[in-house]
XYZ file of C-alpha atoms in Angstrom:
346
model
C -0.049 60.816 78.916
C 2.045 62.376 76.294
C -0.698 61.921 73.660
C -2.991 64.095 76.100
C -0.277 66.737 76.777
C 0.670 67.122 73.087
C -2.430 68.775 72.265
C -2.649 72.501 71.487
C -5.222 73.204 74.459
C -2.340 72.142 76.733
C 1.906 71.697 75.337
C 0.856 71.413 71.926
C 3.441 73.140 70.139
C 3.328 75.059 65.881
C 6.302 75.168 63.753
C 9.042 73.149 63.414
C 8.936 71.128 66.573
C 5.516 70.248 66.048
C 6.154 66.474 64.636
C 8.565 65.395 67.475
C 6.910 66.964 70.322
C 5.232 64.344 70.846
C 8.353 62.298 70.776
C 10.313 64.886 73.178
C 7.135 65.049 75.822
C 7.209 60.899 76.206
C 11.371 61.127 76.932
C 11.148 63.834 79.442
C 7.649 62.098 80.893
C 10.023 58.880 81.536
C 13.134 60.416 82.334
C 12.093 60.295 85.798
C 9.127 60.890 88.648
C 9.991 64.718 88.215
C 8.926 64.168 84.265
C 5.786 65.486 84.352
C 6.678 68.709 86.246
C 9.556 68.729 83.812
C 7.226 68.702 80.465
C 5.084 71.644 82.191
C 8.219 73.383 83.137
C 9.891 73.037 79.653
C 6.404 74.330 78.172
C 6.835 77.882 79.606
C 3.166 78.798 79.767
C 2.234 81.925 81.384
C 2.553 81.613 84.883
C -1.148 82.394 85.810
C -1.835 79.287 83.890
C -2.744 75.966 85.799
C -2.536 72.755 84.456
C -5.212 70.294 85.631
C -4.580 66.573 84.802
C -7.734 64.354 85.322
C -7.143 60.481 84.983
C -10.500 59.273 84.325
C -11.745 55.440 85.167
C -8.025 55.437 86.948
C -9.395 51.943 88.322
C -8.126 51.104 84.689
C -4.205 51.283 85.714
C -4.901 48.176 88.035
C -6.334 46.236 85.247
C -3.567 47.593 82.916
C -1.514 46.109 85.141
C -2.946 42.687 85.558
C -3.656 42.381 81.814
C -0.166 42.559 80.879
C 3.648 41.266 81.606
C 3.612 41.310 84.935
C 7.449 42.869 85.696
C 6.643 45.727 82.874
C 3.135 46.627 83.057
C 3.779 46.813 87.461
C 6.990 49.183 86.263
C 5.065 51.290 84.149
C 1.979 51.618 86.714
C 4.805 52.459 88.988
C 6.186 55.108 87.252
C 2.805 56.964 85.811
C 1.385 57.139 89.456
C 4.707 58.746 90.847
C 4.419 60.833 88.195
C 0.750 61.786 88.922
C 2.212 61.875 92.862
C 5.553 64.502 92.195
C 3.010 66.986 90.072
C 0.572 66.844 93.201
C 2.997 67.792 95.632
C 5.915 70.018 95.067
C 4.779 73.803 93.841
C 7.291 75.119 91.743
C 4.722 75.147 88.469
C 0.631 75.091 88.847
C -0.151 71.107 88.388
C -3.352 70.038 89.978
C -4.486 66.185 89.613
C -7.332 64.447 89.789
C -8.356 61.241 89.677
C -12.121 59.482 89.528
C -12.579 55.698 89.863
C -14.703 53.475 90.997
C -15.317 53.321 94.904
C -14.866 49.985 95.547
C -11.451 50.354 93.651
C -10.137 52.030 96.724
C -8.512 49.104 98.530
C -6.237 48.478 95.261
C -4.546 51.548 95.921
C -2.383 50.045 98.389
C -0.154 48.198 96.012
C 1.051 51.911 95.318
C 3.213 53.703 97.777
C 2.361 57.137 98.367
C -1.062 56.578 95.954
C -3.196 55.619 99.771
C -1.855 58.955 101.578
C -2.946 61.299 98.492
C -6.110 59.808 98.033
C -6.529 60.284 101.972
C -5.686 64.403 101.889
C -8.043 64.740 98.778
C -10.773 62.309 98.585
C -14.282 62.873 97.986
C -16.734 59.873 97.701
C -19.837 61.607 95.304
C -22.997 60.544 96.942
C -25.672 58.651 95.550
C -28.521 60.573 93.813
C -31.372 61.572 95.977
C -35.183 60.575 94.881
C -35.487 63.940 93.745
C -32.362 64.413 91.853
C -32.726 61.077 90.488
C -36.503 62.641 89.479
C -35.033 65.363 87.635
C -32.173 62.936 85.806
C -36.033 61.148 84.662
C -37.704 64.397 84.034
C -35.499 66.677 83.124
C -34.132 64.789 79.433
C -37.430 64.059 78.433
C -38.867 67.900 78.583
C -35.509 68.793 76.506
C -36.330 66.641 73.864
C -40.364 68.546 73.878
C -42.076 65.061 75.500
C -44.059 64.905 78.498
C -44.375 61.420 81.077
C -46.930 60.473 83.330
C -46.352 60.488 86.839
C -47.136 57.419 88.167
C -44.476 56.296 85.286
C -41.635 58.401 87.676
C -42.821 56.505 90.298
C -42.438 53.447 88.812
C -39.347 54.579 87.911
C -37.706 55.689 91.213
C -39.160 52.661 93.053
C -37.030 50.138 90.049
C -33.829 52.347 90.380
C -32.924 49.927 92.978
C -29.232 50.338 94.873
C -26.838 48.736 93.353
C -23.566 51.059 91.440
C -24.455 50.692 88.057
C -28.238 51.763 88.136
C -27.153 55.012 86.652
C -26.527 54.330 83.087
C -29.287 51.390 82.721
C -31.415 54.050 83.945
C -29.736 56.506 81.057
C -30.460 52.986 78.775
C -33.804 52.008 79.963
C -34.997 55.946 79.300
C -33.818 56.003 75.558
C -35.502 52.664 74.776
C -38.788 54.374 76.322
C -38.826 56.756 74.697
C -37.727 55.495 71.161
C -40.956 53.175 71.758
C -43.462 56.125 73.265
C -42.162 57.376 69.702
C -43.326 55.516 66.989
C -46.449 54.232 69.025
C -47.822 57.665 70.758
C -50.912 59.164 69.597
C -51.450 63.127 69.438
C -50.884 64.249 72.584
C -49.874 61.435 74.223
C -47.542 61.140 77.242
C -44.696 58.348 77.953
C -46.690 55.916 80.166
C -46.093 52.249 81.961
C -46.928 50.504 78.750
C -44.250 52.305 76.911
C -41.701 51.264 79.728
C -42.535 47.705 80.049
C -42.495 47.287 76.000
C -38.618 48.412 76.433
C -37.970 45.762 79.192
C -38.328 47.834 82.067
C -35.396 47.881 84.580
C -34.681 44.335 84.950
C -34.264 43.295 81.032
C -34.165 46.570 78.608
C -30.536 46.666 78.161
C -30.559 42.675 77.791
C -33.331 43.218 74.691
C -31.449 45.735 73.106
C -28.589 43.785 73.100
C -29.881 40.604 71.518
C -31.479 42.964 69.231
C -27.773 43.831 68.246
C -26.709 40.458 68.670
C -28.713 38.974 66.056
C -28.687 42.315 63.785
C -25.042 41.075 63.990
C -25.812 37.503 63.715
C -27.593 38.466 59.913
C -24.223 38.441 58.129
C -21.352 36.729 60.999
C -21.244 33.447 62.365
C -22.401 34.084 66.471
C -19.499 32.062 67.399
C -17.621 34.561 66.222
C -19.434 37.709 68.158
C -19.381 35.677 70.717
C -15.218 35.104 71.034
C -15.096 38.641 70.563
C -16.976 39.573 73.556
C -15.458 37.079 75.659
C -12.091 38.719 74.434
C -13.409 41.863 75.489
C -14.806 41.294 79.237
C -12.680 39.493 82.395
C -14.162 37.945 85.260
C -11.246 35.864 86.072
C -8.488 37.866 87.522
C -11.070 40.102 88.755
C -14.439 38.930 90.147
C -16.034 42.309 90.680
C -15.683 41.798 86.531
C -13.733 44.507 84.072
C -13.109 45.678 81.312
C -10.343 44.061 78.685
C -10.033 46.337 75.851
C -8.633 44.816 72.932
C -6.961 46.086 69.911
C -9.184 45.700 66.251
C -6.278 43.718 64.996
C -5.874 40.704 68.064
C -9.370 40.237 67.879
C -9.396 39.210 64.761
C -6.695 37.575 65.883
C -8.606 35.797 68.299
C -11.939 35.268 66.749
C -9.012 34.205 63.584
C -11.183 36.201 60.997
C -10.285 39.179 58.908
C -10.068 42.904 60.580
C -12.612 44.226 58.540
C -15.103 41.565 59.583
C -14.542 42.038 63.095
C -15.366 45.643 62.247
C -18.175 44.883 60.354
C -19.791 43.316 64.285
C -18.370 46.217 66.408
C -20.097 48.667 63.791
C -23.552 47.230 64.798
C -22.661 47.004 68.578
C -21.563 50.571 68.444
C -24.378 52.947 65.915
C -25.825 55.765 67.766
C -28.863 53.856 68.612
C -26.874 51.011 70.904
C -23.462 52.561 71.899
C -22.659 49.099 73.683
C -18.869 49.437 71.936
C -15.881 52.565 72.101
C -14.448 54.368 70.895
C -18.088 55.996 69.588
C -19.547 55.505 65.974
C -18.284 58.816 64.717
C -14.410 57.770 65.393
C -13.130 55.365 62.095
C -11.762 52.396 63.110
C -8.584 50.663 62.158
C -6.234 47.972 62.759
C -4.906 49.648 65.974
C -7.789 51.299 67.290
C -9.123 49.527 70.690
C -12.108 48.230 71.517
C -14.122 48.492 74.960
C -17.199 47.785 76.297
C -19.064 51.303 76.601
C -19.825 50.289 80.480
C -19.580 47.369 83.116
C -23.385 47.311 82.872
C -23.518 45.390 79.921
C -21.636 42.417 81.681
C -23.897 42.526 84.408
C -27.690 42.901 82.136
C -26.829 41.410 79.193
C -27.763 37.870 79.814
C -26.181 36.027 77.001
C -22.725 37.998 77.781
C -22.920 36.554 81.577
C -23.005 33.792 80.356
C -20.197 33.846 78.189
C -18.684 35.959 80.816
C -18.660 32.826 83.727
C -17.867 30.552 81.237
C -14.478 32.076 80.046
C -14.220 32.969 83.740
C -14.494 28.375 84.497
C -11.803 27.972 81.308
C -9.565 30.219 82.846
C -9.941 28.609 86.160
C -9.312 25.026 84.449
C -6.348 26.351 82.425
C -4.542 27.690 85.388
C -5.605 24.441 87.172
C -3.161 22.619 84.815
C -0.470 25.065 84.222
C 0.078 25.115 87.512
C 0.346 21.036 87.255
C 2.071 21.075 84.810
C 5.092 23.668 86.436
C 4.516 20.818 89.469
C 4.835 18.480 87.269
C 8.340 19.183 85.747
C 10.122 20.481 88.779
C 9.272 16.495 90.001
C 6.817 18.211 92.623
C 3.535 16.701 91.516
C 2.617 13.167 89.888
C -0.177 12.859 86.743
C -3.743 13.666 87.617
C -5.554 10.839 88.156
C -9.742 10.674 89.585
C -10.705 12.613 90.587
C -8.593 15.467 89.306
C -9.176 14.254 85.689
C -13.125 14.366 85.907
C -12.879 18.809 84.797
């Protein structure tokens, strides 16, 4: 949060304090539940100005709490939520807080005192797009790009859309792939048609086919085993069966894959190229040891067949490890004995 606040458009400063401002902001934020309020108040922004804090993909806080050492992550997550709640509830300075998160994570708010009440008081559930809105989402970008799309393909896309929660990013991807195929093979005056859509793989397979192409491209110069380890490190279906991303630094990925960092970066570059965008940060952001790599969207875990298989293997391995660890603890306590059949038949 200190990094986000320390920008010229928000609470950033110039002059002698420019280099130390972020440190001061972080110290203020950590001082107590009123840290955000005090940081804004000390910045002395004009009275008529408001501060809007947007915590996008707020469900990542729940992942953060699970992926770090229990006590530290719990304390930091609770402290962060308290900062936001206090800032939203006070009326000394004009601070507004907006949280966005997947609706299936709403129940996780119960773990934070005061958060369910705040969510209930200001909740807005974004409705699903209507059929007409989806039609506009399909035809609009095509028109902006200077193309034409056949009416029968629009109907096919609307019918194939389905009702899963991750369909919009999949729609975006399949439209991009359909457009690319049309651009490569079109004849003068020819509109985008069903043959282009089917060549791209349709809703069911377009993303998986594209990811496989990137996998094969990366595999030309790198071991498939390294790519597998890297993507297994970026996904988590064990701690949360819904499947969540597991952002990991380049340095940690290299250690997990047991290869130099430059090799990990080279693989990442293939999967985050402008034509793929499967990994974040965007292609325009230079990578280094501390860069945090993340899946662009959870739909990749469900739509890329190979990654779904890897994630299931990792989930099963994690379950076995957890079971072994628990059994070892019981053995050390003297509350259980050595495993015998059928326990040994894992």
